[in-house]
Coordinates of C-alpha atoms in Angstrom, one line a residue:
M650 CA -23.1 -15.7 -5.9
M651 CA -19.8 -16.8 -4.3
L652 CA -20.0 -19.1 -1.3
A653 CA -19.7 -17.3 2.0
R654 CA -16.7 -19.3 3.2
V655 CA -14.8 -18.6 -0.1
A656 CA -15.5 -14.9 0.1
D657 CA -14.4 -14.9 3.8
S658 CA -11.1 -16.8 3.0
L659 CA -10.2 -14.5 0.1
Y660 CA -11.0 -11.4 2.2
W661 CA -8.9 -12.5 5.1
M662 CA -6.1 -13.6 2.9
G663 CA -5.9 -10.1 1.7
R664 CA -5.9 -8.7 5.2
Y665 CA -3.1 -11.0 6.4
I666 CA -0.9 -10.4 3.3
E667 CA -1.1 -6.6 3.9
R668 CA -0.4 -7.0 7.6
A669 CA 2.7 -9.2 7.0
E670 CA 4.1 -6.6 4.7
H671 CA 3.4 -3.7 7.0
V672 CA 4.9 -5.3 10.1
A673 CA 7.9 -6.5 8.1
R674 CA 8.6 -2.9 7.1
L675 CA 8.1 -1.7 10.7
A676 CA 10.7 -4.2 11.9
D677 CA 13.2 -3.2 9.1
I678 CA 12.9 0.5 9.8
M679 CA 13.3 -0.2 13.5
L680 CA 16.6 -2.0 12.9
T681 CA 17.8 0.6 10.4
A682 CA 17.3 3.3 13.1
T683 CA 19.8 1.6 15.2
L684 CA 22.3 2.2 12.5
D685 CA 21.4 5.8 11.5
R686 CA 21.4 7.4 15.0
A687 CA 21.3 5.6 18.3
V688 CA 19.3 8.3 20.1
D689 CA 16.3 7.7 17.7
A690 CA 16.4 4.0 18.0
G691 CA 14.4 3.9 21.2
R692 CA 11.6 6.1 20.0
T693 CA 11.4 4.3 16.6
Q694 CA 11.2 1.0 18.4
E695 CA 8.4 2.3 20.5
I696 CA 6.5 3.5 17.5
A697 CA 7.0 0.3 15.5
V698 CA 6.0 -2.0 18.4
A699 CA 3.0 0.1 19.3
A700 CA 1.9 0.4 15.7
A701 CA 2.1 -3.4 15.3
G702 CA -0.2 -3.7 18.3
E703 CA 2.3 -5.4 20.5
T704 CA 3.1 -4.8 24.1
P705 CA 6.0 -2.4 24.7
P706 CA 9.4 -4.2 25.0
A707 CA 10.9 -4.5 28.4
P708 CA 13.4 -1.7 29.5
G709 CA 16.8 -2.3 28.0
A710 CA 15.4 -4.7 25.3
L711 CA 17.5 -4.6 22.1
P712 CA 15.8 -3.7 18.8
M713 CA 17.0 -7.0 17.4
Q714 CA 15.0 -8.9 20.0
A715 CA 11.9 -6.8 19.3
A716 CA 12.3 -7.3 15.6
R717 CA 12.7 -11.0 15.9
R718 CA 9.6 -11.2 18.0
L719 CA 7.6 -9.2 15.4
V720 CA 8.7 -11.6 12.7
F721 CA 8.8 -15.1 14.2
D722 CA 6.6 -15.0 17.3
R723 CA 3.7 -17.4 16.4
S724 CA 1.7 -16.3 19.3
S725 CA 1.6 -12.7 17.9
A726 CA -1.7 -12.0 16.0
G727 CA 0.0 -9.3 14.0
G728 CA 3.4 -10.9 13.5
V729 CA 4.9 -11.6 10.1
L730 CA 5.1 -15.4 10.5
S731 CA 1.6 -15.8 12.1
S732 CA 0.1 -13.5 9.4
L733 CA 1.7 -15.5 6.5
A734 CA 0.5 -18.8 8.2
R735 CA -3.0 -17.5 8.3
A736 CA -2.9 -16.2 4.8
R737 CA -1.6 -19.6 3.5
E738 CA -4.2 -21.5 5.4
N739 CA -7.0 -19.3 3.9
A740 CA -5.4 -19.7 0.5
R741 CA -5.3 -23.5 0.9
Q742 CA -9.0 -23.5 1.7
V743 CA -9.8 -21.7 -1.6
R744 CA -7.0 -23.3 -3.6
D745 CA -9.4 -23.8 -6.6
Q746 CA -10.3 -20.0 -6.6
I747 CA -6.8 -18.7 -6.9
T748 CA -4.2 -19.3 -9.6
T749 CA -1.1 -21.6 -9.4
E750 CA 1.1 -18.6 -9.6
T751 CA -0.4 -16.9 -6.6
W752 CA -0.4 -20.1 -4.5
E753 CA 3.2 -20.9 -5.4
R754 CA 4.4 -17.5 -4.5
L755 CA 2.6 -17.5 -1.2
N756 CA 3.7 -21.1 -0.3
L757 CA 7.3 -20.4 -1.2
L758 CA 7.4 -17.4 1.0
Y759 CA 5.8 -19.3 3.9
L760 CA 8.3 -22.1 3.5
K761 CA 11.2 -19.5 3.5
V762 CA 9.9 -17.9 6.8
T763 CA 9.3 -21.2 8.6
G764 CA 12.4 -23.0 7.3
E765 CA 15.0 -24.4 9.7
T766 CA 17.5 -21.8 8.7
A767 CA 15.1 -18.8 8.7
V768 CA 16.1 -17.5 12.1
D769 CA 19.9 -17.9 11.4
L770 CA 19.4 -16.1 8.1
F771 CA 17.6 -13.3 9.9
D772 CA 20.3 -13.0 12.5
M773 CA 23.0 -12.9 9.9
G774 CA 21.2 -10.1 7.8
A775 CA 17.9 -9.0 9.1
S776 CA 17.5 -6.1 6.7
A777 CA 18.2 -8.3 3.6
F778 CA 15.8 -11.0 5.1
L779 CA 12.9 -8.5 5.6
H780 CA 13.5 -6.9 2.2
D781 CA 13.2 -10.3 0.6
V782 CA 9.9 -10.9 2.5
I783 CA 8.5 -7.5 1.3
A784 CA 9.6 -8.2 -2.3
D785 CA 8.0 -11.6 -2.2
L786 CA 4.7 -10.1 -1.0
H787 CA 4.8 -7.6 -3.8
L788 CA 5.3 -10.5 -6.2
F789 CA 2.3 -12.2 -4.7
R790 CA 0.1 -9.2 -5.3
G791 CA 1.6 -8.8 -8.8
A792 CA 0.8 -12.4 -9.6
A793 CA -2.7 -12.1 -8.3
D794 CA -3.4 -8.9 -10.3
A795 CA -1.9 -10.5 -13.5
T796 CA -3.3 -14.0 -13.3
M797 CA -6.5 -14.0 -11.4
S798 CA -9.8 -13.1 -13.0
H799 CA -10.9 -9.7 -11.7
G800 CA -14.3 -10.9 -10.6
E801 CA -15.9 -11.3 -7.3
G802 CA -13.1 -13.3 -5.7
F803 CA -10.5 -10.9 -6.7
R804 CA -12.5 -8.0 -5.3
F805 CA -12.9 -9.6 -1.9
L806 CA -9.1 -10.2 -1.9
M807 CA -8.4 -6.5 -2.7
L808 CA -11.1 -5.4 -0.2
G809 CA -9.1 -7.1 2.6
V810 CA -5.9 -5.6 1.4
Y811 CA -7.2 -2.0 1.4
L812 CA -9.4 -2.2 4.5
E813 CA -6.3 -3.6 6.4
R814 CA -4.1 -0.9 4.9
A815 CA -6.4 2.0 5.9
N816 CA -6.6 0.5 9.4
L817 CA -2.8 0.0 9.8
I818 CA -1.9 3.5 8.5
A819 CA -4.5 5.1 10.7
Q820 CA -3.0 3.2 13.7
L821 CA 0.5 4.2 12.8
L822 CA -0.5 7.9 12.6
E823 CA -2.4 7.6 15.8
V824 CA 0.7 6.3 17.6
C825 CA 2.7 9.3 16.3
F826 CA 0.1 12.1 16.3
G827 CA -2.5 11.1 18.7
D828 CA -3.2 13.4 21.7
G829 CA -1.0 16.2 20.1
R830 CA 2.2 14.2 20.1
G831 CA 2.9 15.2 16.5
A832 CA 2.7 18.9 17.4
R833 CA 5.6 18.5 19.9
S834 CA 7.7 16.5 17.5
S835 CA 10.5 18.3 15.6
D836 CA 12.9 15.5 15.1
H837 CA 13.9 15.3 11.4
V838 CA 15.2 11.7 11.6
A839 CA 12.1 10.4 13.5
E840 CA 9.9 12.0 10.9
M841 CA 11.8 10.4 8.1
N842 CA 11.5 7.0 9.8
L843 CA 7.7 7.6 10.1
L844 CA 7.5 8.2 6.4
R845 CA 9.6 5.1 5.7
M846 CA 7.3 3.0 7.9
A847 CA 4.5 4.0 5.6
C848 CA 6.7 3.4 2.5
A849 CA 6.1 7.1 1.7
L850 CA 9.5 8.8 2.0
E851 CA 10.2 9.2 -1.8
P852 CA 6.7 10.1 -2.8
Y853 CA 6.5 12.7 0.0
L854 CA 9.8 14.2 -1.0
R855 CA 8.6 14.5 -4.6
R856 CA 5.4 16.2 -3.4
Y857 CA 6.9 18.6 -0.8
T858 CA 10.6 18.6 -1.6
A859 CA 12.8 18.5 1.5
E860 CA 10.2 20.2 3.8
I861 CA 9.5 17.5 6.3
E862 CA 7.0 18.6 8.9
P863 CA 4.5 16.7 11.0
R864 CA 1.6 18.8 9.5
L865 CA 2.6 17.8 6.0
I866 CA 3.2 14.2 6.8
L867 CA -0.3 14.0 8.3
E868 CA -1.8 15.7 5.3
F869 CA 0.0 13.4 2.8
L870 CA -0.8 10.1 4.5
L871 CA -4.5 11.1 5.3
F872 CA -5.6 13.0 2.3
D873 CA -3.4 12.4 -0.8
E874 CA -5.6 11.0 -3.5
E875 CA -2.8 9.5 -5.6
F876 CA -0.5 7.9 -3.1
P877 CA -1.5 4.2 -2.8
R878 CA -0.7 4.0 0.9
S879 CA -2.7 7.1 2.0
I880 CA -5.9 6.5 3.8
R881 CA -7.9 8.4 1.2
F882 CA -6.6 6.3 -1.6
A883 CA -7.3 3.1 0.4
T884 CA -10.8 4.2 1.2
A885 CA -11.6 5.0 -2.4
R886 CA -10.5 1.4 -3.4
I887 CA -12.6 0.0 -0.5
E888 CA -15.6 1.7 -1.9
E889 CA -14.7 0.6 -5.5
N890 CA -14.3 -3.0 -4.6
L891 CA -17.5 -3.1 -2.4
G892 CA -19.4 -1.5 -5.3
G893 CA -18.1 -4.3 -7.7
I894 CA -19.1 -7.0 -5.2
S895 CA -22.6 -5.5 -4.8
R896 CA -23.1 -5.5 -8.5
L897 CA -21.9 -9.1 -9.0
A898 CA -23.5 -10.5 -5.9
R899 CA -26.7 -8.6 -5.7
G900 CA -27.2 -7.1 -9.1
G901 CA -26.7 -3.5 -7.8
G902 CA -28.1 -1.3 -5.1
L903 CA -26.3 0.1 -2.1
T904 CA -25.7 -2.3 0.8
A905 CA -24.7 -1.4 4.4
P906 CA -20.9 -1.9 3.7
D907 CA -21.3 0.4 0.7
R908 CA -22.9 3.2 2.7
L909 CA -20.3 3.0 5.5
A910 CA -17.4 3.0 3.0
G911 CA -19.0 5.9 1.1
R912 CA -19.3 8.0 4.3
L913 CA -15.7 7.4 5.2
K914 CA -14.5 8.3 1.7
A915 CA -16.6 11.4 1.7
R916 CA -15.3 12.5 5.1
L917 CA -11.7 12.3 3.9
E918 CA -12.4 13.7 0.4
F919 CA -13.9 16.9 1.9
A920 CA -11.8 17.4 5.0
D921 CA -8.8 19.6 4.9
M922 CA -6.0 20.5 7.3
E923 CA -7.8 23.6 8.7
E924 CA -10.7 21.3 9.8
L925 CA -8.2 18.8 11.1
R926 CA -6.4 21.4 13.2
A927 CA -9.8 22.4 14.6
M928 CA -10.9 19.0 15.7
D929 CA -7.3 17.6 16.3
A930 CA -5.8 14.7 14.4
S931 CA -6.4 12.1 17.1
A932 CA -10.2 12.4 16.9
L933 CA -10.2 11.9 13.1
L934 CA -7.7 8.9 13.3
T935 CA -9.9 7.3 16.0
D936 CA -12.9 7.7 13.8
V937 CA -11.1 6.2 10.9
V938 CA -10.1 3.1 12.8
A939 CA -13.7 2.8 14.2
D940 CA -15.1 3.1 10.7
C941 CA -12.9 0.4 9.4
A942 CA -14.1 -1.9 12.2
R943 CA -17.7 -1.1 11.3
I944 CA -17.1 -1.7 7.5
H945 CA -15.5 -5.1 8.5
D946 CA -18.6 -6.1 10.6
A947 CA -20.9 -5.0 7.9
V948 CA -19.0 -7.0 5.3
H949 CA -19.2 -10.0 7.6
D950 CA -22.9 -9.6 8.1
A951 CA -23.7 -9.0 4.5
Y952 CA -21.5 -11.6 2.8
V953 CA -20.4 -14.3 5.4
A954 CA -23.0 -14.6 8.2
Y955 CA -26.2 -13.7 6.3
S956 CA -29.4 -15.6 6.7
L957 CA -30.7 -17.8 3.8
E958 CA -33.9 -15.9 3.8
T959 CA -32.2 -12.7 2.7
R960 CA -30.9 -14.5 -0.4
L961 CA -33.6 -16.8 -1.4
P962 CA -36.4 -15.5 -3.6
A963 CA -39.8 -14.8 -1.8

């Protein structure tokens, strides 16, 4: 079985990589909104900052200032730079467990974002800078998928990616639809920006054509089983990777994380929009965020902070 510290580092590397990409996209959409229509920029900025878990910007703060803080503020736990720094540190600790290609890709990206000219490059072309960051993160994941053995370590990495994704998308939807906010929204541009924040605009349009409605956005990002950034898709991958880890680490049998992931997957698999309307979206989204936290705690207890007695033969 893999050492606990190795499993923990790979798991957290996956979480930080996913968080960096998500916040980079939020910052990009926030800046793009200022170009598309000024009246939506304020609302889009509020959503982006709240979904990133940051404190609301001061009145009159420019989107560029908020975006720079999301990217470069080292004190921000959810910021792009701090997430990449933590991902790189975790990768450094398990350098012998990952491939040269994945290490080089992550290291080059970290050096790009922390370089002396990084802030100047951002100020000269923020959108291009953020697109490069997102593309490099895609290349990292592609390198990991193509060059790492798909064994226990890779499964911990992917478990971190998908658990973070489910949690981040649920938080984004909660900001937009919690407490009935979505029911009052009828702004076409704001709804398109929400889909862009979830990297879902084109897949959504292919599914529903040009009919952009809060109800359909919620249905797509919660329940679509084929879209890789829907919560249902992410929870299916969480269960899949946990099942693989259980087989490799314990020889099979359901563990506490397996059971929690299975319940969350089943809840989303068998829910529908009628049920969602009856209980309201906010309650379901709050439950999803809470379930992600419970799965995280259970993974930590089962694979990181376990007692030796539980693993040694009697």
